[in-house]
Tab-separated table of C-alpha atoms in Angstrom:
chain	number	residue	atom	x	y	z
A	1	LEU	CA	-16.211	-43.151	-5.410
A	2	ALA	CA	-17.230	-41.892	-1.751
A	3	LYS	CA	-15.800	-38.535	-0.570
A	4	THR	CA	-14.091	-38.903	2.934
A	5	THR	CA	-13.602	-36.059	5.822
A	6	GLN	CA	-11.137	-36.630	7.914
A	7	PRO	CA	-9.750	-34.401	10.647
A	8	ILE	CA	-6.504	-32.147	9.367
A	9	SER	CA	-4.487	-32.894	12.554
A	10	MET	CA	-4.659	-34.505	15.986
A	11	ASP	CA	-2.419	-34.669	19.009
A	12	SER	CA	-1.794	-37.438	21.535
A	13	TYR	CA	0.319	-38.501	24.694
A	14	GLU	CA	1.848	-41.876	24.492
A	15	GLY	CA	0.434	-44.258	25.990
A	16	GLN	CA	-3.607	-43.473	25.177
A	17	GLU	CA	-5.679	-44.699	22.956
A	18	VAL	CA	-6.271	-42.499	19.716
A	19	ASN	CA	-9.721	-42.442	17.860
A	20	ILE	CA	-9.327	-40.997	14.011
A	21	THR	CA	-12.813	-40.896	12.367
A	22	CYS	CA	-13.502	-40.653	8.983
A	23	SER	CA	-17.149	-39.622	7.502
A	24	HIS	CA	-18.389	-41.011	4.110
A	25	ASN	CA	-22.007	-39.846	3.954
A	26	ASN	CA	-22.317	-41.298	0.428
A	27	ILE	CA	-20.801	-44.794	1.135
A	28	ALA	CA	-22.104	-47.622	-1.311
A	29	THR	CA	-23.005	-50.535	-0.948
A	30	ASN	CA	-20.053	-52.475	-2.141
A	31	ASP	CA	-17.539	-50.182	-0.817
A	32	TYR	CA	-14.981	-51.195	1.854
A	33	ILE	CA	-13.152	-48.813	3.997
A	34	THR	CA	-9.396	-49.197	4.105
A	35	TRP	CA	-6.883	-47.363	6.411
A	36	TYR	CA	-3.200	-46.579	5.492
A	37	GLN	CA	-0.423	-44.551	7.674
A	38	GLN	CA	2.684	-43.258	6.154
A	39	PHE	CA	5.801	-41.726	8.252
A	40	PRO	CA	8.028	-39.242	7.226
A	41	SER	CA	9.771	-40.001	4.260
A	42	GLN	CA	7.928	-43.317	4.153
A	43	GLY	CA	5.156	-44.351	1.037
A	44	PRO	CA	1.953	-45.312	2.589
A	45	ARG	CA	1.515	-48.760	4.308
A	46	PHE	CA	-2.212	-50.729	4.479
A	47	ILE	CA	-3.198	-51.127	8.219
A	48	ILE	CA	-6.215	-52.631	8.004
A	49	GLN	CA	-9.744	-52.789	6.108
A	50	GLY	CA	-13.214	-53.805	7.034
A	51	TYR	CA	-16.915	-53.481	5.723
A	52	LYS	CA	-19.004	-53.761	8.637
A	53	THR	CA	-18.987	-53.920	12.473
A	54	LYS	CA	-15.072	-54.411	14.022
A	55	VAL	CA	-12.181	-55.661	12.807
A	56	THR	CA	-9.416	-55.575	14.663
A	57	ASN	CA	-5.828	-57.160	13.955
A	58	GLU	CA	-2.633	-56.759	15.665
A	59	VAL	CA	-1.498	-53.067	14.391
A	60	ALA	CA	-5.543	-51.007	15.051
A	61	SER	CA	-9.094	-51.581	15.455
A	62	LEU	CA	-11.714	-50.508	12.982
A	63	PHE	CA	-14.907	-49.823	14.038
A	64	ILE	CA	-17.787	-49.056	11.330
A	65	PRO	CA	-21.134	-48.449	12.926
A	66	ALA	CA	-24.724	-49.971	11.176
A	67	ASP	CA	-25.559	-47.142	8.792
A	68	ARG	CA	-21.409	-47.038	7.235
A	69	LYS	CA	-21.328	-43.545	7.068
A	70	SER	CA	-18.247	-43.377	8.996
A	71	SER	CA	-15.739	-45.123	10.195
A	72	THR	CA	-13.557	-45.194	13.237
A	73	LEU	CA	-9.430	-46.078	13.347
A	74	SER	CA	-8.431	-47.038	17.059
A	75	LEU	CA	-5.079	-46.898	17.795
A	76	PRO	CA	-4.297	-48.391	21.108
A	77	ARG	CA	-1.729	-46.987	23.202
A	78	VAL	CA	0.057	-44.529	21.187
A	79	SER	CA	3.739	-44.181	20.952
A	80	LEU	CA	6.102	-41.835	19.998
A	81	SER	CA	6.405	-44.148	16.560
A	82	ASP	CA	3.054	-44.286	15.783
A	83	THR	CA	3.316	-40.416	14.879
A	84	ALA	CA	2.476	-40.249	10.822
A	85	VAL	CA	-0.117	-39.443	8.775
A	86	TYR	CA	-3.617	-41.289	8.550
A	87	TYR	CA	-5.583	-41.568	5.613
A	88	CYS	CA	-8.919	-43.287	5.547
A	89	LEU	CA	-10.556	-44.578	1.859
A	90	VAL	CA	-13.332	-45.834	0.931
A	91	GLY	CA	-13.729	-48.110	-2.581
A	92	ASP	CA	-14.248	-51.529	-3.502
A	93	ARG	CA	-12.330	-54.081	-1.815
A	94	GLY	CA	-9.578	-53.578	-4.595
A	95	SER	CA	-7.051	-55.864	-5.853
A	96	GLY	CA	-3.019	-55.599	-6.459
A	97	ASN	CA	-4.143	-53.238	-9.040
A	98	THR	CA	-6.414	-50.996	-8.043
A	99	PRO	CA	-5.322	-47.517	-7.783
A	100	LEU	CA	-5.292	-46.341	-4.609
A	101	VAL	CA	-7.352	-42.734	-4.571
A	102	PHE	CA	-5.995	-40.465	-1.003
A	103	GLY	CA	-7.188	-37.472	0.685
A	104	LYS	CA	-5.435	-35.221	2.785
A	105	GLY	CA	-5.303	-37.623	5.846
A	106	THR	CA	-5.120	-37.057	9.841
A	107	ARG	CA	-1.251	-36.018	11.172
A	108	LEU	CA	-1.156	-37.354	14.263
A	109	SER	CA	1.619	-35.971	16.189
A	110	VAL	CA	2.314	-38.352	19.512
A	111	ILE	CA	4.286	-36.507	22.562
A	112	ALA	CA	5.908	-37.566	25.081
B	1	ASP	CA	13.559	-59.723	0.753
B	2	ALA	CA	14.267	-56.667	-0.079
B	3	GLY	CA	11.029	-54.345	-0.350
B	4	VAL	CA	10.466	-51.885	-3.477
B	5	THR	CA	13.002	-49.910	-3.953
B	6	GLN	CA	14.027	-46.476	-5.749
B	7	SER	CA	16.168	-44.066	-7.096
B	8	PRO	CA	17.801	-41.396	-6.853
B	9	THR	CA	16.198	-40.585	-3.192
B	10	HIS	CA	16.397	-36.857	-3.885
B	11	LEU	CA	16.874	-35.163	-7.221
B	12	ILE	CA	17.266	-31.606	-8.402
B	13	LYS	CA	16.096	-30.407	-12.064
B	14	THR	CA	15.438	-26.992	-13.555
B	15	ARG	CA	12.094	-25.819	-15.596
B	16	GLY	CA	12.455	-27.103	-19.205
B	17	GLN	CA	14.277	-30.142	-18.041
B	18	GLN	CA	13.277	-34.210	-18.439
B	19	VAL	CA	13.599	-36.312	-15.013
B	20	THR	CA	13.976	-40.417	-15.514
B	21	LEU	CA	12.594	-42.260	-12.119
B	22	ARG	CA	13.146	-46.170	-10.731
B	23	CYS	CA	11.687	-48.218	-8.977
B	24	SER	CA	12.525	-52.562	-8.274
B	25	PRO	CA	9.585	-54.234	-7.092
B	26	LYS	CA	9.215	-56.275	-4.397
B	27	SER	CA	10.071	-59.805	-5.426
B	28	GLY	CA	7.246	-61.917	-7.262
B	29	HIS	CA	5.805	-58.462	-7.805
B	30	ASP	CA	4.496	-57.794	-11.336
B	31	THR	CA	2.665	-54.685	-11.332
B	32	VAL	CA	4.369	-51.073	-10.891
B	33	SER	CA	2.433	-48.177	-9.809
B	34	TRP	CA	3.378	-44.659	-10.149
B	35	TYR	CA	2.358	-41.951	-7.731
B	36	GLN	CA	3.294	-38.249	-7.137
B	37	GLN	CA	2.387	-36.409	-3.685
B	38	ALA	CA	2.933	-32.908	-3.662
B	39	LEU	CA	3.655	-31.566	-0.250
B	40	GLY	CA	0.651	-31.739	1.853
B	41	GLN	CA	-1.408	-33.851	0.268
B	42	GLY	CA	-1.853	-37.622	-0.094
B	43	PRO	CA	-0.530	-39.420	-3.132
B	44	GLN	CA	-1.848	-39.144	-6.751
B	45	PHE	CA	-2.135	-42.099	-9.166
B	46	ILE	CA	-0.143	-41.468	-12.433
B	47	PHE	CA	-0.544	-44.845	-14.397
B	48	GLN	CA	0.218	-48.400	-13.721
B	49	TYR	CA	2.636	-50.897	-15.969
B	50	TYR	CA	1.777	-54.897	-16.164
B	51	GLU	CA	3.170	-57.021	-18.366
B	52	GLU	CA	5.327	-53.744	-20.187
B	53	GLU	CA	2.427	-52.339	-21.060
B	54	GLU	CA	0.369	-48.790	-19.331
B	55	ARG	CA	-2.897	-50.445	-17.901
B	56	GLN	CA	-4.434	-47.456	-16.355
B	57	ARG	CA	-3.940	-44.271	-15.530
B	58	GLY	CA	-4.608	-41.068	-13.736
B	59	ASN	CA	-5.509	-37.554	-14.620
B	60	PHE	CA	-1.792	-36.534	-15.741
B	61	PRO	CA	-0.755	-34.911	-18.834
B	62	ASP	CA	1.368	-36.481	-21.244
B	63	ARG	CA	4.761	-35.493	-20.180
B	64	PHE	CA	4.106	-37.773	-17.919
B	65	SER	CA	5.569	-41.407	-19.322
B	66	GLY	CA	6.836	-44.744	-18.320
B	67	HIS	CA	8.264	-47.998	-18.714
B	68	GLN	CA	8.314	-51.576	-17.266
B	69	PHE	CA	10.998	-53.727	-18.245
B	70	PRO	CA	11.007	-57.942	-18.692
B	71	ASN	CA	12.481	-57.986	-15.054
B	72	TYR	CA	9.148	-55.978	-13.919
B	73	SER	CA	11.458	-52.705	-12.629
B	74	SER	CA	10.332	-49.757	-14.297
B	75	GLU	CA	10.747	-46.320	-15.103
B	76	LEU	CA	8.463	-42.424	-14.669
B	77	ASN	CA	9.963	-40.008	-17.148
B	78	VAL	CA	8.460	-36.463	-16.897
B	79	ASN	CA	9.433	-33.700	-20.020
B	80	ALA	CA	9.670	-30.375	-19.502
B	81	LEU	CA	9.666	-30.088	-16.300
B	82	LEU	CA	7.634	-27.388	-14.400
B	83	LEU	CA	7.633	-26.016	-10.956
B	84	GLY	CA	4.198	-27.537	-10.206
B	85	ASP	CA	6.465	-31.254	-10.604
B	86	SER	CA	8.355	-30.829	-7.463
B	87	ALA	CA	6.937	-33.512	-5.183
B	88	LEU	CA	7.727	-36.685	-4.066
B	89	TYR	CA	7.262	-39.513	-6.782
B	90	LEU	CA	6.256	-43.171	-4.714
B	91	CYS	CA	6.094	-45.972	-6.727
B	92	ALA	CA	3.753	-49.257	-5.393
B	93	SER	CA	4.559	-52.889	-6.405
B	94	SER	CA	1.931	-55.088	-6.194
B	95	PHE	CA	0.793	-59.144	-7.309
B	96	GLY	CA	-1.919	-57.492	-9.760
B	97	THR	CA	-4.215	-60.247	-8.778
B	98	GLY	CA	-3.665	-60.247	-5.192
B	99	GLY	CA	-5.249	-58.464	-2.759
B	100	ILE	CA	-5.357	-55.240	-2.284
B	101	LYS	CA	-2.912	-55.519	0.939
B	102	THR	CA	-0.071	-56.633	-1.517
B	103	GLN	CA	0.460	-53.173	-2.916
B	104	TYR	CA	3.585	-51.863	-1.502
B	105	PHE	CA	5.327	-48.639	-1.965
B	106	GLY	CA	8.694	-47.777	-1.897
B	107	PRO	CA	10.257	-44.464	-0.042
B	108	GLY	CA	10.162	-42.437	-2.662
B	109	THR	CA	11.950	-40.002	-5.177
B	110	ARG	CA	11.793	-36.025	-3.824
B	111	LEU	CA	12.180	-33.935	-6.806
B	112	LEU	CA	12.807	-30.434	-6.876
B	113	VAL	CA	12.310	-28.255	-10.017
B	114	LEU	CA	13.849	-24.908	-9.539
């Protein structure tokens, strides 16, 4: 499994765009990048997954450069309810029975 | 449609005791995985049950055991509790042959060992 490095914490004001970068220098050819969000007192929730270039859904965008050694989760116009821990996972595409390997994640605090 | 439910929400035990945590999967899901999340850490995979059998296991001692029932619900048992077992225990259910997005987590059971 590729090791990932994320900032421990980030602060942002409401309405700003937040970009959280994850480094994964030894990502393998078959690896995907997956991001999860965890609110206090809840389990993690799948946000987005990508392999290369850019992926966008209703929650976030994921930017992956050509060398795939890093990725950036972008949250547009954050609100207080986006305060959570965000985890970057790198591994195969995964299935319903793939054990998930979490690091410490990035604690995002959104301030009014 | 109820999501993944876990009981109890909180639990306090003393060292050496045994504990049983319960999980009801999301409707239509047949696979249950258990995770341990210590304070300030990401969740760590304990084991996974499918068709009432343990299919995969993480790096946890035999004090951690489980069970899956015919209705797909599951229990996590921890024997001889240690202070270090204090954590949030998360259950995730999934449709085993589905994509990674089918894995849904419950709210967890917070266990405190004194």
